């Protein structure tokens, strides 16, 4: 059978890999993409909820009925603390 195919033609379809290539492929296939996407969704939901909470706290410091509001410096300090 080896006489039917020349030596160079047999080597055309062979792929040479090393042990590190095999390890890379195994590790790549073990990634749980569903868990990654679920983590992204959870992180985005938490970010939106915390942003809404911060906006609610900031808006609650304003009192439109009396016209007396906090000073800009106090409001900016509170916003900076919330950001941290």
JSON list of C-alpha atoms in Angstrom, two decimals:
[
{"chain": "A", "resi": 1, "resn": "UNK", "atom": "CA", "xyz": [0.00, 0.00, 0.00]},
{"chain": "A", "resi": 2, "resn": "UNK", "atom": "CA", "xyz": [2.88, 2.36, 0.62]},
{"chain": "A", "resi": 3, "resn": "UNK", "atom": "CA", "xyz": [3.88, 1.93, -3.03]},
{"chain": "A", "resi": 4, "resn": "UNK", "atom": "CA", "xyz": [0.50, 3.31, -4.17]},
{"chain": "A", "resi": 5, "resn": "UNK", "atom": "CA", "xyz": [1.06, 6.73, -2.58]},
{"chain": "A", "resi": 6, "resn": "UNK", "atom": "CA", "xyz": [4.29, 8.64, -2.82]},
{"chain": "A", "resi": 7, "resn": "UNK", "atom": "CA", "xyz": [5.86, 9.68, 0.49]},
{"chain": "A", "resi": 8, "resn": "UNK", "atom": "CA", "xyz": [5.21, 13.40, -0.01]},
{"chain": "A", "resi": 9, "resn": "UNK", "atom": "CA", "xyz": [1.52, 12.84, -0.62]},
{"chain": "A", "resi": 10, "resn": "UNK", "atom": "CA", "xyz": [1.06, 10.94, 2.63]},
{"chain": "A", "resi": 11, "resn": "UNK", "atom": "CA", "xyz": [2.50, 13.83, 4.63]},
{"chain": "A", "resi": 12, "resn": "UNK", "atom": "CA", "xyz": [0.11, 16.40, 3.14]},
{"chain": "A", "resi": 13, "resn": "UNK", "atom": "CA", "xyz": [-2.81, 15.51, 5.41]},
{"chain": "A", "resi": 14, "resn": "UNK", "atom": "CA", "xyz": [-0.84, 15.08, 8.62]},
{"chain": "A", "resi": 15, "resn": "UNK", "atom": "CA", "xyz": [-0.90, 17.79, 11.26]},
{"chain": "A", "resi": 16, "resn": "UNK", "atom": "CA", "xyz": [1.95, 17.84, 13.72]},
{"chain": "A", "resi": 17, "resn": "UNK", "atom": "CA", "xyz": [1.00, 18.98, 17.21]},
{"chain": "A", "resi": 18, "resn": "UNK", "atom": "CA", "xyz": [2.91, 19.33, 20.40]},
{"chain": "A", "resi": 19, "resn": "UNK", "atom": "CA", "xyz": [1.81, 18.55, 23.94]},
{"chain": "A", "resi": 20, "resn": "UNK", "atom": "CA", "xyz": [1.27, 22.25, 24.65]},
{"chain": "A", "resi": 21, "resn": "UNK", "atom": "CA", "xyz": [-1.07, 22.52, 21.64]},
{"chain": "A", "resi": 22, "resn": "UNK", "atom": "CA", "xyz": [-3.11, 19.63, 22.98]},
{"chain": "A", "resi": 23, "resn": "UNK", "atom": "CA", "xyz": [-3.25, 21.16, 26.46]},
{"chain": "A", "resi": 24, "resn": "UNK", "atom": "CA", "xyz": [-4.35, 24.50, 25.00]},
{"chain": "A", "resi": 25, "resn": "UNK", "atom": "CA", "xyz": [-7.17, 22.80, 23.08]},
{"chain": "A", "resi": 26, "resn": "UNK", "atom": "CA", "xyz": [-8.32, 20.87, 26.14]},
{"chain": "A", "resi": 27, "resn": "UNK", "atom": "CA", "xyz": [-8.35, 24.00, 28.32]},
{"chain": "A", "resi": 28, "resn": "UNK", "atom": "CA", "xyz": [-10.20, 25.99, 25.66]},
{"chain": "A", "resi": 29, "resn": "UNK", "atom": "CA", "xyz": [-12.89, 23.34, 25.38]},
{"chain": "A", "resi": 30, "resn": "UNK", "atom": "CA", "xyz": [-13.44, 23.30, 29.15]},
{"chain": "A", "resi": 31, "resn": "UNK", "atom": "CA", "xyz": [-14.62, 26.93, 29.21]},
{"chain": "A", "resi": 32, "resn": "UNK", "atom": "CA", "xyz": [-18.28, 27.19, 30.17]},
{"chain": "A", "resi": 33, "resn": "UNK", "atom": "CA", "xyz": [-19.56, 29.94, 27.89]},
{"chain": "A", "resi": 34, "resn": "UNK", "atom": "CA", "xyz": [-23.03, 29.78, 29.41]},
{"chain": "A", "resi": 35, "resn": "UNK", "atom": "CA", "xyz": [-21.60, 30.63, 32.82]},
{"chain": "A", "resi": 36, "resn": "UNK", "atom": "CA", "xyz": [-19.60, 33.50, 31.35]},
{"chain": "A", "resi": 37, "resn": "UNK", "atom": "CA", "xyz": [-22.66, 35.01, 29.66]},
{"chain": "A", "resi": 38, "resn": "UNK", "atom": "CA", "xyz": [-24.74, 34.54, 32.81]},
{"chain": "A", "resi": 39, "resn": "UNK", "atom": "CA", "xyz": [-22.05, 36.33, 34.83]},
{"chain": "A", "resi": 40, "resn": "UNK", "atom": "CA", "xyz": [-22.08, 39.24, 32.39]},
{"chain": "A", "resi": 41, "resn": "UNK", "atom": "CA", "xyz": [-25.87, 39.52, 32.66]},
{"chain": "A", "resi": 42, "resn": "UNK", "atom": "CA", "xyz": [-25.76, 39.42, 36.47]},
{"chain": "A", "resi": 43, "resn": "UNK", "atom": "CA", "xyz": [-23.02, 42.07, 36.56]},
{"chain": "A", "resi": 44, "resn": "UNK", "atom": "CA", "xyz": [-25.01, 44.37, 34.26]},
{"chain": "A", "resi": 45, "resn": "UNK", "atom": "CA", "xyz": [-28.17, 43.96, 36.34]},
{"chain": "A", "resi": 46, "resn": "UNK", "atom": "CA", "xyz": [-26.29, 44.74, 39.56]},
{"chain": "A", "resi": 47, "resn": "UNK", "atom": "CA", "xyz": [-24.73, 47.80, 37.93]},
{"chain": "A", "resi": 48, "resn": "UNK", "atom": "CA", "xyz": [-28.11, 49.11, 36.79]},
{"chain": "A", "resi": 49, "resn": "UNK", "atom": "CA", "xyz": [-29.65, 48.54, 40.24]},
{"chain": "A", "resi": 50, "resn": "UNK", "atom": "CA", "xyz": [-26.81, 50.32, 42.03]},
{"chain": "A", "resi": 51, "resn": "UNK", "atom": "CA", "xyz": [-26.96, 53.21, 39.55]},
{"chain": "A", "resi": 52, "resn": "UNK", "atom": "CA", "xyz": [-30.69, 53.57, 40.16]},
{"chain": "A", "resi": 53, "resn": "UNK", "atom": "CA", "xyz": [-30.13, 53.47, 43.93]},
{"chain": "A", "resi": 54, "resn": "UNK", "atom": "CA", "xyz": [-27.47, 56.17, 43.68]},
{"chain": "A", "resi": 55, "resn": "UNK", "atom": "CA", "xyz": [-29.68, 58.33, 41.49]},
{"chain": "A", "resi": 56, "resn": "UNK", "atom": "CA", "xyz": [-32.56, 57.89, 43.93]},
{"chain": "A", "resi": 57, "resn": "UNK", "atom": "CA", "xyz": [-30.41, 58.92, 46.88]},
{"chain": "A", "resi": 58, "resn": "UNK", "atom": "CA", "xyz": [-29.12, 61.92, 44.95]},
{"chain": "A", "resi": 59, "resn": "UNK", "atom": "CA", "xyz": [-32.58, 63.03, 43.89]},
{"chain": "A", "resi": 60, "resn": "UNK", "atom": "CA", "xyz": [-33.86, 62.57, 47.46]},
{"chain": "A", "resi": 61, "resn": "UNK", "atom": "CA", "xyz": [-31.40, 65.22, 48.65]},
{"chain": "A", "resi": 62, "resn": "UNK", "atom": "CA", "xyz": [-33.18, 67.81, 46.51]},
{"chain": "A", "resi": 63, "resn": "UNK", "atom": "CA", "xyz": [-36.24, 69.51, 47.95]},
{"chain": "A", "resi": 64, "resn": "UNK", "atom": "CA", "xyz": [-38.17, 71.28, 45.24]},
{"chain": "A", "resi": 65, "resn": "UNK", "atom": "CA", "xyz": [-41.07, 72.30, 47.52]},
{"chain": "A", "resi": 66, "resn": "UNK", "atom": "CA", "xyz": [-39.12, 74.58, 49.86]},
{"chain": "A", "resi": 67, "resn": "UNK", "atom": "CA", "xyz": [-36.51, 75.77, 47.41]},
{"chain": "A", "resi": 68, "resn": "UNK", "atom": "CA", "xyz": [-33.78, 75.00, 49.93]},
{"chain": "A", "resi": 69, "resn": "UNK", "atom": "CA", "xyz": [-31.36, 72.51, 48.46]},
{"chain": "A", "resi": 70, "resn": "UNK", "atom": "CA", "xyz": [-27.97, 71.29, 49.49]},
{"chain": "A", "resi": 71, "resn": "UNK", "atom": "CA", "xyz": [-24.98, 73.25, 48.35]},
{"chain": "A", "resi": 72, "resn": "UNK", "atom": "CA", "xyz": [-23.16, 72.15, 45.22]},
{"chain": "A", "resi": 73, "resn": "UNK", "atom": "CA", "xyz": [-19.99, 71.34, 47.14]},
{"chain": "A", "resi": 74, "resn": "UNK", "atom": "CA", "xyz": [-21.87, 69.04, 49.52]},
{"chain": "A", "resi": 75, "resn": "UNK", "atom": "CA", "xyz": [-23.65, 67.36, 46.64]},
{"chain": "A", "resi": 76, "resn": "UNK", "atom": "CA", "xyz": [-20.40, 66.81, 44.71]},
{"chain": "A", "resi": 77, "resn": "UNK", "atom": "CA", "xyz": [-18.66, 65.37, 47.78]},
{"chain": "A", "resi": 78, "resn": "UNK", "atom": "CA", "xyz": [-21.56, 62.96, 48.34]},
{"chain": "A", "resi": 79, "resn": "UNK", "atom": "CA", "xyz": [-21.48, 61.95, 44.67]},
{"chain": "A", "resi": 80, "resn": "UNK", "atom": "CA", "xyz": [-17.73, 61.33, 44.91]},
{"chain": "A", "resi": 81, "resn": "UNK", "atom": "CA", "xyz": [-18.18, 59.14, 47.98]},
{"chain": "A", "resi": 82, "resn": "UNK", "atom": "CA", "xyz": [-20.96, 57.20, 46.23]},
{"chain": "A", "resi": 83, "resn": "UNK", "atom": "CA", "xyz": [-18.73, 56.71, 43.20]},
{"chain": "A", "resi": 84, "resn": "UNK", "atom": "CA", "xyz": [-16.04, 55.09, 45.35]}
]
